[in-house]
């Protein structure tokens, strides 16, 4: 079964979809079995349970029980590799739970 990663921006449409497709492609290239779902900010809490990581596009002030990844890095490319490594680790950690 694929591991779920959730991505959220304000509306759950443009930015989160862009990041979700980029991350999906990067994971596929690495051979990682994971599903990246774009949702709107108001829906995040419903998706956190059962997800390996949360990629946020907006400034996050809330604490979550899963790793929170900086989604801006995937949009700008700045720090993308570091954030992707954090995501890969979160997925691995989730699998061994």
PDB file of N, CA and C in Angstrom:
ATOM      1  N   UNK A   1       0.843  -1.205   0.000  1.00  0.00           N
ATOM      2  CA  UNK A   1       0.000   0.000   0.000  1.00  0.00           C
ATOM      3  C   UNK A   1       0.873   1.247   0.000  1.00  0.00           C
ATOM      4  N   UNK A   2       0.496   2.210  -0.805  1.00  0.00           N
ATOM      5  CA  UNK A   2       1.275   3.443  -0.901  1.00  0.00           C
ATOM      6  C   UNK A   2       1.133   4.291   0.359  1.00  0.00           C
ATOM      7  N   UNK A   3       2.196   4.960   0.698  1.00  0.00           N
ATOM      8  CA  UNK A   3       2.209   5.885   1.822  1.00  0.00           C
ATOM      9  C   UNK A   3       1.603   7.193   1.330  1.00  0.00           C
ATOM     10  N   UNK A   4       0.823   7.864   2.189  1.00  0.00           N
ATOM     11  CA  UNK A   4       0.211   9.133   1.783  1.00  0.00           C
ATOM     12  C   UNK A   4       1.000  10.304   2.343  1.00  0.00           C
ATOM     13  N   UNK A   5       1.158  11.316   1.477  1.00  0.00           N
ATOM     14  CA  UNK A   5       1.757  12.593   1.861  1.00  0.00           C
ATOM     15  C   UNK A   5       0.717  13.646   1.502  1.00  0.00           C
ATOM     16  N   UNK A   6       0.469  14.577   2.405  1.00  0.00           N
ATOM     17  CA  UNK A   6      -0.536  15.602   2.133  1.00  0.00           C
ATOM     18  C   UNK A   6       0.149  16.948   1.888  1.00  0.00           C
ATOM     19  N   UNK A   7      -0.353  17.679   0.882  1.00  0.00           N
ATOM     20  CA  UNK A   7       0.161  19.011   0.538  1.00  0.00           C
ATOM     21  C   UNK A   7      -1.005  19.979   0.646  1.00  0.00           C
ATOM     22  N   UNK A   8      -0.778  21.130   1.289  1.00  0.00           N
ATOM     23  CA  UNK A   8      -1.873  22.094   1.395  1.00  0.00           C
ATOM     24  C   UNK A   8      -1.393  23.518   1.175  1.00  0.00           C
ATOM     25  N   UNK A   9      -2.258  24.265   0.492  1.00  0.00           N
ATOM     26  CA  UNK A   9      -2.081  25.718   0.375  1.00  0.00           C
ATOM     27  C   UNK A   9      -3.430  26.313   0.761  1.00  0.00           C
ATOM     28  N   UNK A  10      -3.589  27.594   0.621  1.00  0.00           N
ATOM     29  CA  UNK A  10      -4.826  28.247   1.036  1.00  0.00           C
ATOM     30  C   UNK A  10      -6.075  27.642   0.429  1.00  0.00           C
ATOM     31  N   UNK A  11      -6.088  27.449  -0.896  1.00  0.00           N
ATOM     32  CA  UNK A  11      -7.301  26.970  -1.555  1.00  0.00           C
ATOM     33  C   UNK A  11      -7.253  25.500  -1.914  1.00  0.00           C
ATOM     34  N   UNK A  12      -6.063  24.904  -1.929  1.00  0.00           N
ATOM     35  CA  UNK A  12      -5.947  23.502  -2.311  1.00  0.00           C
ATOM     36  C   UNK A  12      -6.016  23.306  -3.810  1.00  0.00           C
ATOM     37  N   UNK A  13      -5.878  24.401  -4.562  1.00  0.00           N
ATOM     38  CA  UNK A  13      -5.989  24.268  -6.012  1.00  0.00           C
ATOM     39  C   UNK A  13      -4.637  24.471  -6.689  1.00  0.00           C
ATOM     40  N   UNK A  14      -4.263  25.685  -6.966  1.00  0.00           N
ATOM     41  CA  UNK A  14      -3.097  25.949  -7.814  1.00  0.00           C
ATOM     42  C   UNK A  14      -1.757  25.531  -7.227  1.00  0.00           C
ATOM     43  N   UNK A  15      -1.339  26.186  -6.170  1.00  0.00           N
ATOM     44  CA  UNK A  15       0.004  25.970  -5.634  1.00  0.00           C
ATOM     45  C   UNK A  15       0.196  24.560  -5.108  1.00  0.00           C
ATOM     46  N   UNK A  16      -0.750  24.060  -4.342  1.00  0.00           N
ATOM     47  CA  UNK A  16      -0.574  22.718  -3.782  1.00  0.00           C
ATOM     48  C   UNK A  16      -0.590  21.659  -4.879  1.00  0.00           C
ATOM     49  N   UNK A  17      -1.374  21.875  -5.933  1.00  0.00           N
ATOM     50  CA  UNK A  17      -1.386  20.927  -7.058  1.00  0.00           C
ATOM     51  C   UNK A  17      -0.027  20.907  -7.751  1.00  0.00           C
ATOM     52  N   UNK A  18       0.562  22.086  -7.924  1.00  0.00           N
ATOM     53  CA  UNK A  18       1.877  22.197  -8.556  1.00  0.00           C
ATOM     54  C   UNK A  18       2.921  21.450  -7.735  1.00  0.00           C
ATOM     55  N   UNK A  19       2.935  21.709  -6.432  1.00  0.00           N
ATOM     56  CA  UNK A  19       3.905  21.052  -5.552  1.00  0.00           C
ATOM     57  C   UNK A  19       3.642  19.545  -5.504  1.00  0.00           C
ATOM     58  N   UNK A  20       2.381  19.150  -5.419  1.00  0.00           N
ATOM     59  CA  UNK A  20       2.039  17.727  -5.367  1.00  0.00           C
ATOM     60  C   UNK A  20       2.543  17.003  -6.609  1.00  0.00           C
ATOM     61  N   UNK A  21       2.361  17.592  -7.793  1.00  0.00           N
ATOM     62  CA  UNK A  21       2.807  16.901  -9.002  1.00  0.00           C
ATOM     63  C   UNK A  21       4.329  16.856  -9.079  1.00  0.00           C
ATOM     64  N   UNK A  22       5.009  17.923  -8.637  1.00  0.00           N
ATOM     65  CA  UNK A  22       6.481  17.912  -8.610  1.00  0.00           C
ATOM     66  C   UNK A  22       6.997  16.833  -7.667  1.00  0.00           C
ATOM     67  N   UNK A  23       6.427  16.784  -6.471  1.00  0.00           N
ATOM     68  CA  UNK A  23       6.865  15.816  -5.466  1.00  0.00           C
ATOM     69  C   UNK A  23       6.543  14.392  -5.926  1.00  0.00           C
ATOM     70  N   UNK A  24       5.366  14.198  -6.509  1.00  0.00           N
ATOM     71  CA  UNK A  24       5.005  12.882  -7.050  1.00  0.00           C
ATOM     72  C   UNK A  24       6.046  12.409  -8.061  1.00  0.00           C
ATOM     73  N   UNK A  25       6.437  13.308  -8.953  1.00  0.00           N
ATOM     74  CA  UNK A  25       7.425  12.977  -9.987  1.00  0.00           C
ATOM     75  C   UNK A  25       8.778  12.631  -9.351  1.00  0.00           C
ATOM     76  N   UNK A  26       9.189  13.429  -8.368  1.00  0.00           N
ATOM     77  CA  UNK A  26      10.466  13.185  -7.692  1.00  0.00           C
ATOM     78  C   UNK A  26      10.457  11.828  -6.974  1.00  0.00           C
ATOM     79  N   UNK A  27       9.344  11.504  -6.323  1.00  0.00           N
ATOM     80  CA  UNK A  27       9.238  10.231  -5.608  1.00  0.00           C
ATOM     81  C   UNK A  27       9.275   9.056  -6.590  1.00  0.00           C
ATOM     82  N   UNK A  28       8.566   9.205  -7.718  1.00  0.00           N
ATOM     83  CA  UNK A  28       8.562   8.152  -8.745  1.00  0.00           C
ATOM     84  C   UNK A  28       9.970   7.903  -9.270  1.00  0.00           C
ATOM     85  N   UNK A  29      10.710   8.999  -9.509  1.00  0.00           N
ATOM     86  CA  UNK A  29      12.082   8.885 -10.007  1.00  0.00           C
ATOM     87  C   UNK A  29      12.964   8.113  -9.031  1.00  0.00           C
ATOM     88  N   UNK A  30      12.662   8.234  -7.739  1.00  0.00           N
ATOM     89  CA  UNK A  30      13.422   7.525  -6.701  1.00  0.00           C
ATOM     90  C   UNK A  30      12.855   6.121  -6.443  1.00  0.00           C
ATOM     91  N   UNK A  31      11.738   5.801  -7.093  1.00  0.00           N
ATOM     92  CA  UNK A  31      11.118   4.495  -6.890  1.00  0.00           C
ATOM     93  C   UNK A  31      10.391   4.368  -5.564  1.00  0.00           C
ATOM     94  N   UNK A  32       9.957   5.501  -5.009  1.00  0.00           N
ATOM     95  CA  UNK A  32       9.256   5.504  -3.715  1.00  0.00           C
ATOM     96  C   UNK A  32       7.749   5.377  -3.957  1.00  0.00           C
ATOM     97  N   UNK A  33       7.141   4.397  -3.298  1.00  0.00           N
ATOM     98  CA  UNK A  33       5.706   4.165  -3.437  1.00  0.00           C
ATOM     99  C   UNK A  33       4.955   5.067  -2.459  1.00  0.00           C
ATOM    100  N   UNK A  34       4.537   6.221  -2.948  1.00  0.00           N
ATOM    101  CA  UNK A  34       3.804   7.174  -2.103  1.00  0.00           C
ATOM    102  C   UNK A  34       2.798   7.935  -2.957  1.00  0.00           C
ATOM    103  N   UNK A  35       1.711   8.328  -2.330  1.00  0.00           N
ATOM    104  CA  UNK A  35       0.680   9.118  -2.993  1.00  0.00           C
ATOM    105  C   UNK A  35       0.702  10.506  -2.383  1.00  0.00           C
ATOM    106  N   UNK A  36       0.805  11.525  -3.227  1.00  0.00           N
ATOM    107  CA  UNK A  36       0.821  12.907  -2.738  1.00  0.00           C
ATOM    108  C   UNK A  36      -0.528  13.530  -3.066  1.00  0.00           C
ATOM    109  N   UNK A  37      -1.243  13.961  -2.035  1.00  0.00           N
ATOM    110  CA  UNK A  37      -2.580  14.531  -2.213  1.00  0.00           C
ATOM    111  C   UNK A  37      -2.591  16.012  -1.891  1.00  0.00           C
ATOM    112  N   UNK A  38      -3.135  16.810  -2.806  1.00  0.00           N
ATOM    113  CA  UNK A  38      -3.285  18.249  -2.573  1.00  0.00           C
ATOM    114  C   UNK A  38      -4.658  18.509  -1.964  1.00  0.00           C
ATOM    115  N   UNK A  39      -4.678  19.252  -0.861  1.00  0.00           N
ATOM    116  CA  UNK A  39      -5.943  19.580  -0.190  1.00  0.00           C
ATOM    117  C   UNK A  39      -5.928  21.059   0.198  1.00  0.00           C
ATOM    118  N   UNK A  40      -7.098  21.572   0.544  1.00  0.00           N
ATOM    119  CA  UNK A  40      -7.127  22.957   1.012  1.00  0.00           C
ATOM    120  C   UNK A  40      -6.787  22.976   2.496  1.00  0.00           C
ATOM    121  N   UNK A  41      -6.351  24.135   2.958  1.00  0.00           N
ATOM    122  CA  UNK A  41      -5.877  24.299   4.325  1.00  0.00           C
ATOM    123  C   UNK A  41      -6.891  23.850   5.372  1.00  0.00           C
ATOM    124  N   UNK A  42      -8.170  24.110   5.120  1.00  0.00           N
ATOM    125  CA  UNK A  42      -9.205  23.759   6.087  1.00  0.00           C
ATOM    126  C   UNK A  42      -9.363  22.240   6.244  1.00  0.00           C
ATOM    127  N   UNK A  43      -8.923  21.479   5.255  1.00  0.00           N
ATOM    128  CA  UNK A  43      -9.095  20.026   5.279  1.00  0.00           C
ATOM    129  C   UNK A  43      -7.888  19.273   5.824  1.00  0.00           C
ATOM    130  N   UNK A  44      -6.792  19.953   6.070  1.00  0.00           N
ATOM    131  CA  UNK A  44      -5.550  19.293   6.473  1.00  0.00           C
ATOM    132  C   UNK A  44      -5.746  18.327   7.639  1.00  0.00           C
ATOM    133  N   UNK A  45      -6.431  18.766   8.690  1.00  0.00           N
ATOM    134  CA  UNK A  45      -6.585  17.933   9.884  1.00  0.00           C
ATOM    135  C   UNK A  45      -7.240  16.582   9.585  1.00  0.00           C
ATOM    136  N   UNK A  46      -8.127  16.541   8.590  1.00  0.00           N
ATOM    137  CA  UNK A  46      -8.784  15.280   8.231  1.00  0.00           C
ATOM    138  C   UNK A  46      -7.805  14.311   7.571  1.00  0.00           C
ATOM    139  N   UNK A  47      -6.741  14.836   6.981  1.00  0.00           N
ATOM    140  CA  UNK A  47      -5.790  13.997   6.238  1.00  0.00           C
ATOM    141  C   UNK A  47      -4.531  13.640   7.021  1.00  0.00           C
ATOM    142  N   UNK A  48      -4.260  14.364   8.100  1.00  0.00           N
ATOM    143  CA  UNK A  48      -3.021  14.158   8.860  1.00  0.00           C
ATOM    144  C   UNK A  48      -2.905  12.718   9.355  1.00  0.00           C
ATOM    145  N   UNK A  49      -3.990  12.209   9.938  1.00  0.00           N
ATOM    146  CA  UNK A  49      -3.970  10.837  10.434  1.00  0.00           C
ATOM    147  C   UNK A  49      -3.836   9.892   9.243  1.00  0.00           C
ATOM    148  N   UNK A  50      -2.829   9.069   9.255  1.00  0.00           N
ATOM    149  CA  UNK A  50      -2.628   8.151   8.139  1.00  0.00           C
ATOM    150  C   UNK A  50      -1.695   8.695   7.068  1.00  0.00           C
ATOM    151  N   UNK A  51      -1.121   9.877   7.299  1.00  0.00           N
ATOM    152  CA  UNK A  51      -0.163  10.451   6.355  1.00  0.00           C
ATOM    153  C   UNK A  51       1.238  10.400   6.959  1.00  0.00           C
ATOM    154  N   UNK A  52       2.238  10.262   6.089  1.00  0.00           N
ATOM    155  CA  UNK A  52       3.629  10.195   6.548  1.00  0.00           C
ATOM    156  C   UNK A  52       4.212  11.580   6.786  1.00  0.00           C
ATOM    157  N   UNK A  53       3.733  12.578   6.022  1.00  0.00           N
ATOM    158  CA  UNK A  53       4.267  13.933   6.148  1.00  0.00           C
ATOM    159  C   UNK A  53       3.257  14.942   5.617  1.00  0.00           C
ATOM    160  N   UNK A  54       3.446  16.182   6.020  1.00  0.00           N
ATOM    161  CA  UNK A  54       2.599  17.288   5.583  1.00  0.00           C
ATOM    162  C   UNK A  54       3.505  18.332   4.940  1.00  0.00           C
ATOM    163  N   UNK A  55       3.270  18.594   3.657  1.00  0.00           N
ATOM    164  CA  UNK A  55       4.026  19.632   2.950  1.00  0.00           C
ATOM    165  C   UNK A  55       3.156  20.878   2.936  1.00  0.00           C
ATOM    166  N   UNK A  56       3.637  21.934   3.560  1.00  0.00           N
ATOM    167  CA  UNK A  56       2.842  23.156   3.652  1.00  0.00           C
ATOM    168  C   UNK A  56       3.409  24.255   2.763  1.00  0.00           C
ATOM    169  N   UNK A  57       2.506  24.991   2.136  1.00  0.00           N
ATOM    170  CA  UNK A  57       2.908  26.111   1.286  1.00  0.00           C
ATOM    171  C   UNK A  57       2.805  27.422   2.067  1.00  0.00           C
ATOM    172  N   UNK A  58       1.919  27.439   3.047  1.00  0.00           N
ATOM    173  CA  UNK A  58       1.717  28.651   3.847  1.00  0.00           C
ATOM    174  C   UNK A  58       2.527  28.553   5.134  1.00  0.00           C
ATOM    175  N   UNK A  59       2.719  29.681   5.787  1.00  0.00           N
ATOM    176  CA  UNK A  59       3.459  29.683   7.049  1.00  0.00           C
ATOM    177  C   UNK A  59       2.674  28.866   8.067  1.00  0.00           C
ATOM    178  N   UNK A  60       3.348  27.894   8.646  1.00  0.00           N
ATOM    179  CA  UNK A  60       2.680  26.980   9.562  1.00  0.00           C
ATOM    180  C   UNK A  60       2.991  27.349  11.008  1.00  0.00           C
ATOM    181  N   UNK A  61       1.951  27.503  11.813  1.00  0.00           N
ATOM    182  CA  UNK A  61       2.159  27.805  13.231  1.00  0.00           C
ATOM    183  C   UNK A  61       1.643  26.677  14.114  1.00  0.00           C
ATOM    184  N   UNK A  62       0.877  25.775  13.536  1.00  0.00           N
ATOM    185  CA  UNK A  62       0.272  24.679  14.294  1.00  0.00           C
ATOM    186  C   UNK A  62       1.244  23.507  14.404  1.00  0.00           C
ATOM    187  N   UNK A  63       1.158  22.794  15.522  1.00  0.00           N
ATOM    188  CA  UNK A  63       1.968  21.586  15.709  1.00  0.00           C
ATOM    189  C   UNK A  63       1.212  20.394  15.127  1.00  0.00           C
ATOM    190  N   UNK A  64       1.943  19.526  14.449  1.00  0.00           N
ATOM    191  CA  UNK A  64       1.339  18.313  13.893  1.00  0.00           C
ATOM    192  C   UNK A  64       2.121  17.102  14.380  1.00  0.00           C
ATOM    193  N   UNK A  65       1.448  15.949  14.466  1.00  0.00           N
ATOM    194  CA  UNK A  65       2.128  14.734  14.944  1.00  0.00           C
ATOM    195  C   UNK A  65       2.994  14.058  13.878  1.00  0.00           C
ATOM    196  N   UNK A  66       3.093  14.673  12.702  1.00  0.00           N
ATOM    197  CA  UNK A  66       3.916  14.132  11.618  1.00  0.00           C
ATOM    198  C   UNK A  66       4.878  15.218  11.146  1.00  0.00           C
ATOM    199  N   UNK A  67       5.964  14.841  10.451  1.00  0.00           N
ATOM    200  CA  UNK A  67       6.908  15.863   9.961  1.00  0.00           C
ATOM    201  C   UNK A  67       6.239  16.868   9.023  1.00  0.00           C
ATOM    202  N   UNK A  68       6.597  18.143   9.200  1.00  0.00           N
ATOM    203  CA  UNK A  68       6.083  19.210   8.350  1.00  0.00           C
ATOM    204  C   UNK A  68       7.226  19.657   7.447  1.00  0.00           C
ATOM    205  N   UNK A  69       6.985  19.606   6.138  1.00  0.00           N
ATOM    206  CA  UNK A  69       7.985  19.921   5.125  1.00  0.00           C
ATOM    207  C   UNK A  69       7.661  21.275   4.494  1.00  0.00           C
ATOM    208  N   UNK A  70       8.691  22.051   4.208  1.00  0.00           N
ATOM    209  CA  UNK A  70       8.512  23.366   3.594  1.00  0.00           C
ATOM    210  C   UNK A  70       8.233  23.221   2.094  1.00  0.00           C
ATOM    211  N   UNK A  71       6.999  23.454   1.699  1.00  0.00           N
ATOM    212  CA  UNK A  71       6.596  23.307   0.300  1.00  0.00           C
ATOM    213  C   UNK A  71       7.114  24.392  -0.613  1.00  0.00           C
ATOM    214  N   UNK A  72       7.452  25.562  -0.055  1.00  0.00           N
ATOM    215  CA  UNK A  72       7.972  26.674  -0.865  1.00  0.00           C
ATOM    216  C   UNK A  72       9.258  26.237  -1.574  1.00  0.00           C
ATOM    217  N   UNK A  73      10.039  25.378  -0.913  1.00  0.00           N
ATOM    218  CA  UNK A  73      11.290  24.895  -1.505  1.00  0.00           C
ATOM    219  C   UNK A  73      11.041  24.186  -2.840  1.00  0.00           C
ATOM    220  N   UNK A  74       9.917  23.494  -2.958  1.00  0.00           N
ATOM    221  CA  UNK A  74       9.613  22.788  -4.200  1.00  0.00           C
ATOM    222  C   UNK A  74       9.139  23.742  -5.291  1.00  0.00           C
ATOM    223  N   UNK A  75       8.639  24.900  -4.897  1.00  0.00           N
ATOM    224  CA  UNK A  75       8.220  25.913  -5.878  1.00  0.00           C
ATOM    225  C   UNK A  75       9.413  26.710  -6.389  1.00  0.00           C
ATOM    226  N   UNK A  76      10.281  27.107  -5.460  1.00  0.00           N
ATOM    227  CA  UNK A  76      11.398  27.982  -5.830  1.00  0.00           C
ATOM    228  C   UNK A  76      12.661  27.217  -6.197  1.00  0.00           C
ATOM    229  N   UNK A  77      12.779  26.000  -5.711  1.00  0.00           N
ATOM    230  CA  UNK A  77      14.000  25.230  -5.923  1.00  0.00           C
ATOM    231  C   UNK A  77      15.044  25.484  -4.844  1.00  0.00           C
ATOM    232  N   UNK A  78      14.849  26.546  -4.048  1.00  0.00           N
ATOM    233  CA  UNK A  78      15.792  26.887  -2.984  1.00  0.00           C
ATOM    234  C   UNK A  78      15.572  25.957  -1.793  1.00  0.00           C
ATOM    235  N   UNK A  79      16.563  25.135  -1.491  1.00  0.00           N
ATOM    236  CA  UNK A  79      16.446  24.193  -0.377  1.00  0.00           C
ATOM    237  C   UNK A  79      15.632  22.955  -0.707  1.00  0.00           C
ATOM    238  N   UNK A  80      15.319  22.768  -1.987  1.00  0.00           N
ATOM    239  CA  UNK A  80      14.470  21.649  -2.404  1.00  0.00           C
ATOM    240  C   UNK A  80      15.070  20.294  -2.018  1.00  0.00           C
ATOM    241  N   UNK A  81      16.365  20.120  -2.266  1.00  0.00           N
ATOM    242  CA  UNK A  81      16.996  18.822  -1.974  1.00  0.00           C
ATOM    243  C   UNK A  81      16.926  18.480  -0.492  1.00  0.00           C
ATOM    244  N   UNK A  82      17.162  19.493   0.352  1.00  0.00           N
ATOM    245  CA  UNK A  82      17.113  19.287   1.804  1.00  0.00           C
ATOM    246  C   UNK A  82      15.697  18.884   2.243  1.00  0.00           C
ATOM    247  N   UNK A  83      14.697  19.578   1.724  1.00  0.00           N
ATOM    248  CA  UNK A  83      13.307  19.274   2.091  1.00  0.00           C
ATOM    249  C   UNK A  83      12.894  17.907   1.544  1.00  0.00           C
ATOM    250  N   UNK A  84      13.392  17.561   0.351  1.00  0.00           N
ATOM    251  CA  UNK A  84      13.065  16.260  -0.228  1.00  0.00           C
ATOM    252  C   UNK A  84      13.681  15.138   0.608  1.00  0.00           C
ATOM    253  N   UNK A  85      14.892  15.350   1.100  1.00  0.00           N
ATOM    254  CA  UNK A  85      15.532  14.366   1.980  1.00  0.00           C
ATOM    255  C   UNK A  85      14.712  14.175   3.254  1.00  0.00           C
ATOM    256  N   UNK A  86      14.200  15.287   3.814  1.00  0.00           N
ATOM    257  CA  UNK A  86      13.345  15.197   5.009  1.00  0.00           C
ATOM    258  C   UNK A  86      12.092  14.378   4.697  1.00  0.00           C
ATOM    259  N   UNK A  87      11.537  14.596   3.506  1.00  0.00           N
ATOM    260  CA  UNK A  87      10.340  13.870   3.093  1.00  0.00           C
ATOM    261  C   UNK A  87      10.641  12.371   2.951  1.00  0.00           C
ATOM    262  N   UNK A  88      11.755  12.039   2.309  1.00  0.00           N
ATOM    263  CA  UNK A  88      12.127  10.630   2.148  1.00  0.00           C
ATOM    264  C   UNK A  88      12.297   9.955   3.511  1.00  0.00           C
ATOM    265  N   UNK A  89      12.917  10.663   4.447  1.00  0.00           N
ATOM    266  CA  UNK A  89      13.108  10.116   5.797  1.00  0.00           C
ATOM    267  C   UNK A  89      11.754   9.907   6.486  1.00  0.00           C
ATOM    268  N   UNK A  90      10.853  10.879   6.334  1.00  0.00           N
ATOM    269  CA  UNK A  90       9.519  10.772   6.944  1.00  0.00           C
ATOM    270  C   UNK A  90       8.774   9.558   6.394  1.00  0.00           C
ATOM    271  N   UNK A  91       8.899   9.319   5.094  1.00  0.00           N
ATOM    272  CA  UNK A  91       8.225   8.179   4.472  1.00  0.00           C
ATOM    273  C   UNK A  91       8.829   6.869   4.985  1.00  0.00           C
ATOM    274  N   UNK A  92      10.151   6.813   5.070  1.00  0.00           N
ATOM    275  CA  UNK A  92      10.813   5.606   5.600  1.00  0.00           C
ATOM    276  C   UNK A  92      10.404   5.347   7.040  1.00  0.00           C
ATOM    277  N   UNK A  93      10.435   6.400   7.866  1.00  0.00           N
ATOM    278  CA  UNK A  93      10.043   6.269   9.274  1.00  0.00           C
ATOM    279  C   UNK A  93       8.598   5.787   9.406  1.00  0.00           C
ATOM    280  N   UNK A  94       7.740   6.289   8.527  1.00  0.00           N
ATOM    281  CA  UNK A  94       6.327   5.912   8.560  1.00  0.00           C
ATOM    282  C   UNK A  94       6.163   4.427   8.239  1.00  0.00           C
ATOM    283  N   UNK A  95       6.930   3.947   7.280  1.00  0.00           N
ATOM    284  CA  UNK A  95       6.840   2.545   6.862  1.00  0.00           C
ATOM    285  C   UNK A  95       7.243   1.575   7.967  1.00  0.00           C
ATOM    286  N   UNK A  96       8.179   1.995   8.817  1.00  0.00           N
ATOM    287  CA  UNK A  96       8.642   1.083   9.876  1.00  0.00           C
ATOM    288  C   UNK A  96       7.831   1.196  11.163  1.00  0.00           C
ATOM    289  N   UNK A  97       6.865   2.088  11.180  1.00  0.00           N
ATOM    290  CA  UNK A  97       6.011   2.222  12.367  1.00  0.00           C
ATOM    291  C   UNK A  97       5.172   1.001  12.571  1.00  0.00           C
TER     292      UNK A  97
END
